[in-house]
mmCIF file of C-alpha atoms in Angstrom:
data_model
loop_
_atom_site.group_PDB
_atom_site.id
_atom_site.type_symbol
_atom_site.label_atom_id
_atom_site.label_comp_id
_atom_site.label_asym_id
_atom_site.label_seq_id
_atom_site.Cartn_x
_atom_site.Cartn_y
_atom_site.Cartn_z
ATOM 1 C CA UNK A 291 23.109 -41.147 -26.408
ATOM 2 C CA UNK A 292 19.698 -39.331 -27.043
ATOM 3 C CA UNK A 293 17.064 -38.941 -24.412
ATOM 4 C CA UNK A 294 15.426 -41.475 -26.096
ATOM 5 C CA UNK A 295 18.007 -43.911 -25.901
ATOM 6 C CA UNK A 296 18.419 -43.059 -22.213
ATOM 7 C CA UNK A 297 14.896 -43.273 -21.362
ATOM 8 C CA UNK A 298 14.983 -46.397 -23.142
ATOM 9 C CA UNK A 299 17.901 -47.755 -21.629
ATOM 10 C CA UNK A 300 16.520 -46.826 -18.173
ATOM 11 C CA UNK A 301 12.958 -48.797 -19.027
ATOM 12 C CA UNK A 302 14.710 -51.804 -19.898
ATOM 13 C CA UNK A 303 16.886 -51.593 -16.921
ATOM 14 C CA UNK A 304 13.609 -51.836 -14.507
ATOM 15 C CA UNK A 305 12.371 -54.527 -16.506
ATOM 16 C CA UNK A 306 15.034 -56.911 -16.846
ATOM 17 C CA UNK A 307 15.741 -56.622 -12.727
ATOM 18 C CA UNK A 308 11.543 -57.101 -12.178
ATOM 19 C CA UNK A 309 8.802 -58.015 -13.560
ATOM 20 C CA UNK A 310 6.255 -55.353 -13.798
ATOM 21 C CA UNK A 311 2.414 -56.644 -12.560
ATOM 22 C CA UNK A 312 -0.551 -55.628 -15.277
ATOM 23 C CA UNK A 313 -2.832 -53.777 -13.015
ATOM 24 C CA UNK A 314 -6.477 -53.986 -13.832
ATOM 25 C CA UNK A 315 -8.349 -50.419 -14.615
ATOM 26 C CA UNK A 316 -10.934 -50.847 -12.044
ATOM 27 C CA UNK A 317 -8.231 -51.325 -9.601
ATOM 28 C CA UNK A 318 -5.820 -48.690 -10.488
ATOM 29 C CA UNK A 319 -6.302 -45.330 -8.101
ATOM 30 C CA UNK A 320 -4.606 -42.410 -9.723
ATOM 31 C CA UNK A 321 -3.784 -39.553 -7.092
ATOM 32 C CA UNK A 322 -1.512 -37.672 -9.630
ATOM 33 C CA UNK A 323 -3.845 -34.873 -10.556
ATOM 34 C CA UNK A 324 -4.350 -31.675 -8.602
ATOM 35 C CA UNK A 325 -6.675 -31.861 -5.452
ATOM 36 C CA UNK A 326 -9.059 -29.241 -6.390
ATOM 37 C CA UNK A 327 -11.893 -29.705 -3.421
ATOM 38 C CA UNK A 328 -11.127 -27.093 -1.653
ATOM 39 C CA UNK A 329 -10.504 -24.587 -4.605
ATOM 40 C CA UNK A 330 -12.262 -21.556 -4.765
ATOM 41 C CA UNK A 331 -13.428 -18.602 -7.601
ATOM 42 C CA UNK A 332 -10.509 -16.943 -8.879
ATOM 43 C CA UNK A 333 -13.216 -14.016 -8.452
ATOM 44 C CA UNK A 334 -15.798 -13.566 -6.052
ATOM 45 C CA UNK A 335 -19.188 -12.714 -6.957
ATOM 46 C CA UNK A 336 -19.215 -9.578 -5.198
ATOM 47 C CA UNK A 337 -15.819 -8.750 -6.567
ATOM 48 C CA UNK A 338 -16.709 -5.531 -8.221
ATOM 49 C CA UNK A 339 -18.622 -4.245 -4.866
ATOM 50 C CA UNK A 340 -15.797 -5.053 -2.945
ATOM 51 C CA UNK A 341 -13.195 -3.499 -5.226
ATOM 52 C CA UNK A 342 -15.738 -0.099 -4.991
ATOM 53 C CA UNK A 343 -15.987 -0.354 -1.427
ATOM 54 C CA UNK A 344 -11.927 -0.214 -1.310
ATOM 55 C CA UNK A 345 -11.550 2.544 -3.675
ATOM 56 C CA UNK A 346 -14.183 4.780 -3.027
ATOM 57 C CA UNK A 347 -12.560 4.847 0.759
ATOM 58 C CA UNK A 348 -9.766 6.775 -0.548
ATOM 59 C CA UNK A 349 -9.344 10.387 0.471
ATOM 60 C CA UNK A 350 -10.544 11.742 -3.291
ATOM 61 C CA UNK A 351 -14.353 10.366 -1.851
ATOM 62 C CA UNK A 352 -14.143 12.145 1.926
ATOM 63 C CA UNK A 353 -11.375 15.220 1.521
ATOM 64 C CA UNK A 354 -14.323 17.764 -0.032
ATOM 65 C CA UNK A 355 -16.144 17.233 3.487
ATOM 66 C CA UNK A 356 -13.533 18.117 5.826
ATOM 67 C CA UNK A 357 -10.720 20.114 3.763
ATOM 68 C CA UNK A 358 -11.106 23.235 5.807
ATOM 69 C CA UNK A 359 -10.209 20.944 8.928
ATOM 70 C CA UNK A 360 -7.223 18.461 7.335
ATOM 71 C CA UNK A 361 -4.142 19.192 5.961
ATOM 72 C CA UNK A 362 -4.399 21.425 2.404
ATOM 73 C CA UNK A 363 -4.074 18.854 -0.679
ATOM 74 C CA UNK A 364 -4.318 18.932 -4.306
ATOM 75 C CA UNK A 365 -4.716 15.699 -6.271
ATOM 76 C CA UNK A 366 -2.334 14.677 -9.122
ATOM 77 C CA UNK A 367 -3.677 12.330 -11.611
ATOM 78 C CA UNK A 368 -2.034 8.630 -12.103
ATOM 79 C CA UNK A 369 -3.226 7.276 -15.428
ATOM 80 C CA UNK A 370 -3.407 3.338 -15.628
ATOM 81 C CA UNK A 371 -0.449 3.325 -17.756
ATOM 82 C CA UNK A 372 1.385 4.996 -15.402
ATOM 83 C CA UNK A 373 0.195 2.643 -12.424
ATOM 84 C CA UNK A 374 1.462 0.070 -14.695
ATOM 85 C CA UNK A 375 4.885 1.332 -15.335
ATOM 86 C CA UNK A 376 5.102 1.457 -10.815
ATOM 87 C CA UNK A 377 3.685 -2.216 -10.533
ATOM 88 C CA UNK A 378 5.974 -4.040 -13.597
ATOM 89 C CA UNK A 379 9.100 -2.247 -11.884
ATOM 90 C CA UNK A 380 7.724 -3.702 -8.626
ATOM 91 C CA UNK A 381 7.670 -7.522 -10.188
ATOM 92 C CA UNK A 382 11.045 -7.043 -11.851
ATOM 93 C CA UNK A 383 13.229 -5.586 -9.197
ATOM 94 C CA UNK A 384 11.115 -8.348 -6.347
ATOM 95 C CA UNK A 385 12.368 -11.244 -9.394
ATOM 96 C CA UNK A 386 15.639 -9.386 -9.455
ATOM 97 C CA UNK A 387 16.765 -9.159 -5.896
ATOM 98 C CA UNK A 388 15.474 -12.700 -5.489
ATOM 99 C CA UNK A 389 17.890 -13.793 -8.139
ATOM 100 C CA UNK A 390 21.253 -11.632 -6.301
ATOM 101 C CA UNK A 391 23.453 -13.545 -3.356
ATOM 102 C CA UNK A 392 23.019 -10.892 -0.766
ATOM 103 C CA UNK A 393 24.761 -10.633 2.478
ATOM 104 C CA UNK A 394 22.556 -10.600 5.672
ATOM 105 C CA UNK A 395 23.365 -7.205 6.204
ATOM 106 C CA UNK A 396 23.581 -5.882 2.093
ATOM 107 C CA UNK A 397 21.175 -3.237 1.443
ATOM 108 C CA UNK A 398 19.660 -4.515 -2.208
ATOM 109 C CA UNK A 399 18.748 -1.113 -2.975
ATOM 110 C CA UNK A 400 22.487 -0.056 -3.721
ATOM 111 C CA UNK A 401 23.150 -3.285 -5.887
ATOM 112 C CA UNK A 402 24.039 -1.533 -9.378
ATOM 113 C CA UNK A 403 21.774 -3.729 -10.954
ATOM 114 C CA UNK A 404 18.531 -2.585 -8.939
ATOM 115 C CA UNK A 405 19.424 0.916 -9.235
ATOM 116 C CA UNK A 406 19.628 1.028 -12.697
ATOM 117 C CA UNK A 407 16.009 -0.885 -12.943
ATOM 118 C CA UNK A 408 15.175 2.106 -11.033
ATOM 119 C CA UNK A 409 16.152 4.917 -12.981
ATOM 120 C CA UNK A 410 14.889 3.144 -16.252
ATOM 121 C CA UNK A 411 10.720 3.499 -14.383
ATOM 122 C CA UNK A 412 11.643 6.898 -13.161
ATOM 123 C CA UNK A 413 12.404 8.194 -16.653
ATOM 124 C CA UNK A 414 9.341 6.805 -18.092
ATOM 125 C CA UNK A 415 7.366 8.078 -15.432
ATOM 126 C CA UNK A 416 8.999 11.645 -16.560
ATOM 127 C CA UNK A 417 5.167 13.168 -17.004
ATOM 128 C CA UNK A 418 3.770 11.738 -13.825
ATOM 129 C CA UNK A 419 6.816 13.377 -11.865
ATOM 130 C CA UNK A 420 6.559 17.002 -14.069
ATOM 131 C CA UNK A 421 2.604 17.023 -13.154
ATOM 132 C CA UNK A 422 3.838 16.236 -9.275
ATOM 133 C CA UNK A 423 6.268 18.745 -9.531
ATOM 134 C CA UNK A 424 4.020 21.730 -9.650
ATOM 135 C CA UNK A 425 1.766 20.591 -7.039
ATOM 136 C CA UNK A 426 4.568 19.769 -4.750
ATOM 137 C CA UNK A 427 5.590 23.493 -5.037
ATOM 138 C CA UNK A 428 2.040 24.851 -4.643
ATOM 139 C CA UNK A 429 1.517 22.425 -1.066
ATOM 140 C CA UNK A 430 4.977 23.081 -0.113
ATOM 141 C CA UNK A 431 4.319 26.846 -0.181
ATOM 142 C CA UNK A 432 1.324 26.496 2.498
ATOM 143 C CA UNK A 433 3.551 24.407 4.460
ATOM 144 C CA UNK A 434 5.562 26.103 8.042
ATOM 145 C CA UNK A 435 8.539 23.675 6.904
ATOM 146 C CA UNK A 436 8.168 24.003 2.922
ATOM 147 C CA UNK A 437 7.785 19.614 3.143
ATOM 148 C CA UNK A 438 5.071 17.941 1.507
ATOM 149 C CA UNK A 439 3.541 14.035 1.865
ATOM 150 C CA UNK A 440 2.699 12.397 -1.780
ATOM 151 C CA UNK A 441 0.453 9.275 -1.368
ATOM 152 C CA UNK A 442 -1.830 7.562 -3.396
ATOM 153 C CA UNK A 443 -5.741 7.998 -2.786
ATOM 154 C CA UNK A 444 -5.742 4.899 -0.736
ATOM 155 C CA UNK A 445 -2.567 4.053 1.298
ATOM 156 C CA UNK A 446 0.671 5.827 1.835
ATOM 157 C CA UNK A 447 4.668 5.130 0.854
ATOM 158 C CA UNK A 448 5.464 4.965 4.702
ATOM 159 C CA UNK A 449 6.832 1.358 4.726
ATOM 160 C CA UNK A 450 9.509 2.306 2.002
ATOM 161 C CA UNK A 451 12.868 0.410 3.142
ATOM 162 C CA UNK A 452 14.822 3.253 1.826
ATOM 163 C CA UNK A 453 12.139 6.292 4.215
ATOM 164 C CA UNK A 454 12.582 3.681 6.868
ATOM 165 C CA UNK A 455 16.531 3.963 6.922
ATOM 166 C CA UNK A 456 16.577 7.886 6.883
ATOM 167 C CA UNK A 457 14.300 6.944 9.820
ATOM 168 C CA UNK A 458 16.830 5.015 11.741
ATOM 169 C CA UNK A 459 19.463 7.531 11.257
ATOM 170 C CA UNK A 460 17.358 10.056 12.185
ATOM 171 C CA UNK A 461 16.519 7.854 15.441
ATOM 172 C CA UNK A 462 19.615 7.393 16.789
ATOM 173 C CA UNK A 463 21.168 11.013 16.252
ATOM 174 C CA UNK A 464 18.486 12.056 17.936
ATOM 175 C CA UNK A 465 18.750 9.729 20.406
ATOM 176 C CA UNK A 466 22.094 10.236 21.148
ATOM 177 C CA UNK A 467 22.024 14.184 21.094
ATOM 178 C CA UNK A 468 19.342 13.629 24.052
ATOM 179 C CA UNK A 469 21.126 11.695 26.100
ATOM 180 C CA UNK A 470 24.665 13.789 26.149
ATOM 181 C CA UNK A 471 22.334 16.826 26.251
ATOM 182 C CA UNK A 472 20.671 15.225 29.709
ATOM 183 C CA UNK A 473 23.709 13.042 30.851
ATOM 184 C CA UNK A 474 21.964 10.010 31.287
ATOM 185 C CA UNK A 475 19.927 7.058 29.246
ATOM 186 C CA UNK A 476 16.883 7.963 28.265
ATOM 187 C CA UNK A 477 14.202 5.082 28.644
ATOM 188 C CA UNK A 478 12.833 2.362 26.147
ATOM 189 C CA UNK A 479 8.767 4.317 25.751
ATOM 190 C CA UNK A 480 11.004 7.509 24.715
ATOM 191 C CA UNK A 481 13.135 6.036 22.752
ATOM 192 C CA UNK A 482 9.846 4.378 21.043
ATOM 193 C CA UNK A 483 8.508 7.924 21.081
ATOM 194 C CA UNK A 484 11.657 8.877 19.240
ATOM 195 C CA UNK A 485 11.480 6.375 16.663
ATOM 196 C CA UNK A 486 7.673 6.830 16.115
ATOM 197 C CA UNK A 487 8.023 10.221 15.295
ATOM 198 C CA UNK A 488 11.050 9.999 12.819
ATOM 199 C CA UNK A 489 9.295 7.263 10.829
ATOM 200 C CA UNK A 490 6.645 9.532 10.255
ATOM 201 C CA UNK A 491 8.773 12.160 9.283
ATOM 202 C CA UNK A 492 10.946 10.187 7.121
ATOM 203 C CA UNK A 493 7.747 10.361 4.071
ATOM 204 C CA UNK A 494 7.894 14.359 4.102
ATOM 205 C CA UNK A 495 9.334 15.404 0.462
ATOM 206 C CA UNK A 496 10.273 18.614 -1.166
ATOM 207 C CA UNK A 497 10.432 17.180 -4.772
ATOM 208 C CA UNK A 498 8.230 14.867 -6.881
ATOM 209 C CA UNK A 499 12.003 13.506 -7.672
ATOM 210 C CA UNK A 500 11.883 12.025 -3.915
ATOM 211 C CA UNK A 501 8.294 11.466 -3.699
ATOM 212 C CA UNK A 502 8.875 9.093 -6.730
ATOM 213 C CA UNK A 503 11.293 7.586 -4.904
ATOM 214 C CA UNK A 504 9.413 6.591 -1.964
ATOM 215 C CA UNK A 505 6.701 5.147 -4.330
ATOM 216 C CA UNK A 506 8.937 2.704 -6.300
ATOM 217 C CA UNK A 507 10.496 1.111 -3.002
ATOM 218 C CA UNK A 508 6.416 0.763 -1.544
ATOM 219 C CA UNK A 509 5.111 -2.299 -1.039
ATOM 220 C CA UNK A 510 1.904 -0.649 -0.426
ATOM 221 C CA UNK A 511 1.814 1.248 -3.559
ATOM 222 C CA UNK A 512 2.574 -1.677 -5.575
ATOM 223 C CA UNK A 513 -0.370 -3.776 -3.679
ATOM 224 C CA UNK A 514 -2.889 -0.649 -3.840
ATOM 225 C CA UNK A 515 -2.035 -0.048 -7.596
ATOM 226 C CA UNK A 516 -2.008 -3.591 -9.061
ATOM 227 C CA UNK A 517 -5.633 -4.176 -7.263
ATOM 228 C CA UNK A 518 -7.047 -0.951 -8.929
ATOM 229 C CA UNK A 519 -5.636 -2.757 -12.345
ATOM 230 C CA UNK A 520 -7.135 -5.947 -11.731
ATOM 231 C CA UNK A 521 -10.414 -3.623 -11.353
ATOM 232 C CA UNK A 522 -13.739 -5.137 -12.752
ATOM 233 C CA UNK A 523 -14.900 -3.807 -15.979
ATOM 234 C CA UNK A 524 -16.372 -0.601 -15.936
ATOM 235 C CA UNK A 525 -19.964 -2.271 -17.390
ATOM 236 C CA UNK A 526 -20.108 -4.422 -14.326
ATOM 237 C CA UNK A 527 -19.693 -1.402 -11.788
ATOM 238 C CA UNK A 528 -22.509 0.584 -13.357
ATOM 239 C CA UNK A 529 -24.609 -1.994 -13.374
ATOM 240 C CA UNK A 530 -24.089 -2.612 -10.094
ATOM 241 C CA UNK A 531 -25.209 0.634 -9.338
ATOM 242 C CA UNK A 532 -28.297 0.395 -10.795
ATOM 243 C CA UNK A 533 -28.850 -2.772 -9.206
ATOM 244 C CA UNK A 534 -28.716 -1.028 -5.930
ATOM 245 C CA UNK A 535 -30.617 2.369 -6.395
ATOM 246 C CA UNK A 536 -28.499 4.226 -8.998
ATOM 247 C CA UNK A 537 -25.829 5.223 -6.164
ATOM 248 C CA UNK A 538 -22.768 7.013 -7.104
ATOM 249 C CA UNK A 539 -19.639 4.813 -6.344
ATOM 250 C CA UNK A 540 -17.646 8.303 -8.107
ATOM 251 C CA UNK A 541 -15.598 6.157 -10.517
ATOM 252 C CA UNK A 542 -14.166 7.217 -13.672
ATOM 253 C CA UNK A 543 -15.286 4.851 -16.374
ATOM 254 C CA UNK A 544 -17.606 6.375 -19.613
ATOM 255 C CA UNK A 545 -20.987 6.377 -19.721
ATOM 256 C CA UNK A 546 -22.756 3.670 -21.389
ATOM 257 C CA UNK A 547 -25.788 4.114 -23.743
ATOM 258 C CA UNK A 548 -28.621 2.002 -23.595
ATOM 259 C CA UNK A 549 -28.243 -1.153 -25.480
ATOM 260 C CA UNK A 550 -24.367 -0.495 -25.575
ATOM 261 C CA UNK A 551 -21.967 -3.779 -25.877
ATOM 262 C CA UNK A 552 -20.132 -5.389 -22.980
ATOM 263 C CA UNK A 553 -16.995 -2.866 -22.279
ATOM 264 C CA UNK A 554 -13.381 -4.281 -21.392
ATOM 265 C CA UNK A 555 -12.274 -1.275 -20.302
ATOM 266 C CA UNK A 556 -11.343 -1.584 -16.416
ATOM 267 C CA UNK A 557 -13.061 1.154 -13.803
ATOM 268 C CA UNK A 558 -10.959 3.233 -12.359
ATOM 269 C CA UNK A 559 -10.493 5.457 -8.936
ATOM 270 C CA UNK A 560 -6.697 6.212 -8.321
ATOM 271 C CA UNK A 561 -4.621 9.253 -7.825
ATOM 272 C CA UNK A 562 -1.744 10.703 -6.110
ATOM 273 C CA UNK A 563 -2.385 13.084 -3.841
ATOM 274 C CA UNK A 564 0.050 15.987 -2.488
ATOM 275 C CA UNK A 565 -0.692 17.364 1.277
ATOM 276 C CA UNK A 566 0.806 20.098 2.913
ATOM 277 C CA UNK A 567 3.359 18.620 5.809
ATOM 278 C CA UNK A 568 2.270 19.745 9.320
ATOM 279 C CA UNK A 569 4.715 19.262 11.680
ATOM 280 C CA UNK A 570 2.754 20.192 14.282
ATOM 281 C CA UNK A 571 1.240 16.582 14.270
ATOM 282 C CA UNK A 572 3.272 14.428 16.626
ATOM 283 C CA UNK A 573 2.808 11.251 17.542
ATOM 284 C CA UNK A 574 1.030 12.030 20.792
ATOM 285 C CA UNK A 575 -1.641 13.843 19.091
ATOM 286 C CA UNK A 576 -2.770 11.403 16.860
ATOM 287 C CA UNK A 577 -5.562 9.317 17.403
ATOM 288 C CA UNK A 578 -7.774 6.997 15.087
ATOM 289 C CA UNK A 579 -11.153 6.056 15.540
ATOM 290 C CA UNK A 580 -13.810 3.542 13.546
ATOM 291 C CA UNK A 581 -17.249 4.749 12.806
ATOM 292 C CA UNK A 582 -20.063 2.263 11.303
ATOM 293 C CA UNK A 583 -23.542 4.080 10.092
ATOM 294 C CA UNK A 584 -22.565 7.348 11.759
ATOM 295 C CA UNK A 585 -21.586 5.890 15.091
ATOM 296 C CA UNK A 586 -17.682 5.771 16.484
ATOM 297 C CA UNK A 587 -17.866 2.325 17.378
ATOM 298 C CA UNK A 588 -14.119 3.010 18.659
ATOM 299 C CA UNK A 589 -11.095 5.419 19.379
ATOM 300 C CA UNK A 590 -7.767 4.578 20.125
ATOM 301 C CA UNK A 591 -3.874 6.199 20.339
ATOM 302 C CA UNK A 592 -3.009 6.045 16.562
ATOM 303 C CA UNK A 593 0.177 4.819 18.042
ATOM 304 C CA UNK A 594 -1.406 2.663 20.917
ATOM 305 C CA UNK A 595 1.549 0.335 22.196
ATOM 306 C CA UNK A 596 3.563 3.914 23.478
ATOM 307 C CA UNK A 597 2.514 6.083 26.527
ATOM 308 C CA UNK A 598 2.105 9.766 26.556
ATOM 309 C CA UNK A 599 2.031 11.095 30.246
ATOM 310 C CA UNK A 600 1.067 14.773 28.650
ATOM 311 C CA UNK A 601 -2.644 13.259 27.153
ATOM 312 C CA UNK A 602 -3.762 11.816 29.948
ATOM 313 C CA UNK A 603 -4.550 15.540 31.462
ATOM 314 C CA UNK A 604 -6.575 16.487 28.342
ATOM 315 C CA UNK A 605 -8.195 13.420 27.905
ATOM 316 C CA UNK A 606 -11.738 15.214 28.783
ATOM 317 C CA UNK A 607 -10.857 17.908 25.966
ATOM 318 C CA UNK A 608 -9.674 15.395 23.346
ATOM 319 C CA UNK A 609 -12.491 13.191 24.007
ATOM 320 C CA UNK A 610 -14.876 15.995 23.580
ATOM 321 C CA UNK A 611 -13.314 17.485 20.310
ATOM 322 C CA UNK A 612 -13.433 14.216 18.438
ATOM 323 C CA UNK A 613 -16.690 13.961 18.989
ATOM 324 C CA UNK A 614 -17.617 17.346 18.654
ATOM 325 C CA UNK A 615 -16.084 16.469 14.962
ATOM 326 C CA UNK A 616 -17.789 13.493 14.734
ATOM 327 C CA UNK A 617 -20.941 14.834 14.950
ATOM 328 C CA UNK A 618 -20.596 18.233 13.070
ATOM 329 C CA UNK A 619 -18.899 16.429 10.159
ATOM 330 C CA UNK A 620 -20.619 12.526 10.238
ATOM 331 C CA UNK A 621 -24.205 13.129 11.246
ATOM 332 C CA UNK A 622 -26.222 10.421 8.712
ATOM 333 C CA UNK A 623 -23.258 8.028 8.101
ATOM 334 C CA UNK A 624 -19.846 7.838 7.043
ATOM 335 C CA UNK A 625 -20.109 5.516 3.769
ATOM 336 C CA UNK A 626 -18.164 8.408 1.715
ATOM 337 C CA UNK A 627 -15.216 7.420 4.234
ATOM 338 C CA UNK A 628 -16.389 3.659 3.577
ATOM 339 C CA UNK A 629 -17.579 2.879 6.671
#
């Protein structure tokens, strides 16, 4: 039988077993359509100042003001095409490992399948990684260890699955040289000390090859990157400027004539930048802070839950400096750092 003949079949089935009541239309009460109360815009109306005030926080807007006190850098660019090619390998290997019957304990990233999905982005992002490659070299050079960290403009690689397991092998060789070295366990805070400061050594590089790496397996990368594609078009952004005093929100998008036609171009404001690894910076001696209109509103331990017996006898000094930097490098605002 056809599917009409079944569906047939089926109908006369119900109505030879019961009779089926003739409803009237002011009685009937459809709830088979989509409950859309409590639906919102697909887009905001302040969509394109929000997606400015995201980008233009990105270290391309604030590095200028404080190079000669951060690590050196030197920014690579990332054409959309290229962002493209990192968020579409993204979707397909998230779709792929969703389709594979994984054990608990299988690492997806050495499936055959996902590796190959991996090497077929790297080799079209061949002229990204050659532009990186230089840079990488240049950085590398004017770093004590010859490392490097590659991020994007905005956020960083550092929740990569496969930085995060060089992480945990780092953590407990070094956990176990410690303890044969002193005889004896060491505690949980250093063994959190430990493991804090391998994860943030696990993103330092020596090749665009593993930079690359690091930013196909990043969830953050992929988010970062498939916002800046989603980006308003670059007409809306200028006129938003000129709605609100002809401020500069630094984005790269052509300039438009008067009495020019709508553009569908998106803005854009991404890059990858290359910075000189310091391993000088442990996880003791970092420390982030929030300012709002030029004011630090608040400062903690970047890396609050852990305890560091050593700052608490330079808090005075550390206190001081930060705000000795505040002030030399904030006076009037921070909105270039997007606060």
């Amino acid at each position: 039988k056809n599917d009409f003949d079944v569906m047939a079949s089926f109908l006369a089935d119900i109505q030879g077993r019961q009779r089926l009541r003739k409803v009237k239309a002011e009685d009937v009460k459809d709830r088979s359509a989509a409950n859309i109360r409590l639906s919102g815009k697909d887009t905001l109306d302040d969509e394109a100042d929000r997606w400015a005030y995201f980008f233009d926080s990105g270290c391309s807007s604030w590095f200028d003001s404080i190079k000669d006190v951060t690590f050196s850098s030197t920014f690579c660019e990332l054409s959309p095409s290229e962002a493209r090619i990192i968020v579409e390998h993204w979707e397909s290997r998230e779709r792929l490992i969703a389709s594979l019957h994984l054990g608990e304990e299988e690492d997806p990233c050495q499936r055959p399948e996902v590796q190959e999905l991996f090497s077929t982005a790297a080799t079209k992002l061949t002229d990204v990684t050659q532009r990186l490659e230089s840079l990488i070299e240049l950085e590398a050079a004017r770093s004590s260890v010859g490392l490097v960290f590659v991020k994007l403009s905005t956020r960083s690689p550092k929740d990569s699955k496969k930085a995060l397991a060089r992480a945990a092998a780092s953590f407990y060789r070094a956990v176990a040289e410690k303890e044969e070295l002193t005889g004896e366990k060491i505690d949980s805070n250093m063994r959190w000390r430990i493991l804090s400061e391998e994860t943030t050594r696990s993103v330092a590089v020596s090749c665009a090859t593993d930079a690359m790496e690091l930013m196909l397996d990043s969830a953050r990368v992929y988010e970062d990157l498939e916002y800046a594609l989603r980006g308003p078009p670059a007409l809306t952004l200028q006129q938003s400027e000129t709605s609100e005093g002809g401020a500069s929100l630094g984005l790269n998008r052509p300039s438009l004539p008067l009495g020019a036609p709508e553009l569908t171009e998106k803005a854009w404001n991404m890059s990858l930048v290359v910075r000189a690894w310091d391993p000088r910076l442990k996880p003791e001696s970092e420390f982030r802070g929030i300012c709002w209109d030029g004011q630090l509103t608040c400062l903690s331990q970047y890396f609050h839950p852990l305890y560091f017996p050593e700052v608490l006898g330079q808090r005075s000094v550390i206190e001081h400096d930060i705000l000795a930097m505040l002030t030399k490098r904030c006076a009037g605002g921070s909105g270039s750092a997007g606060g």
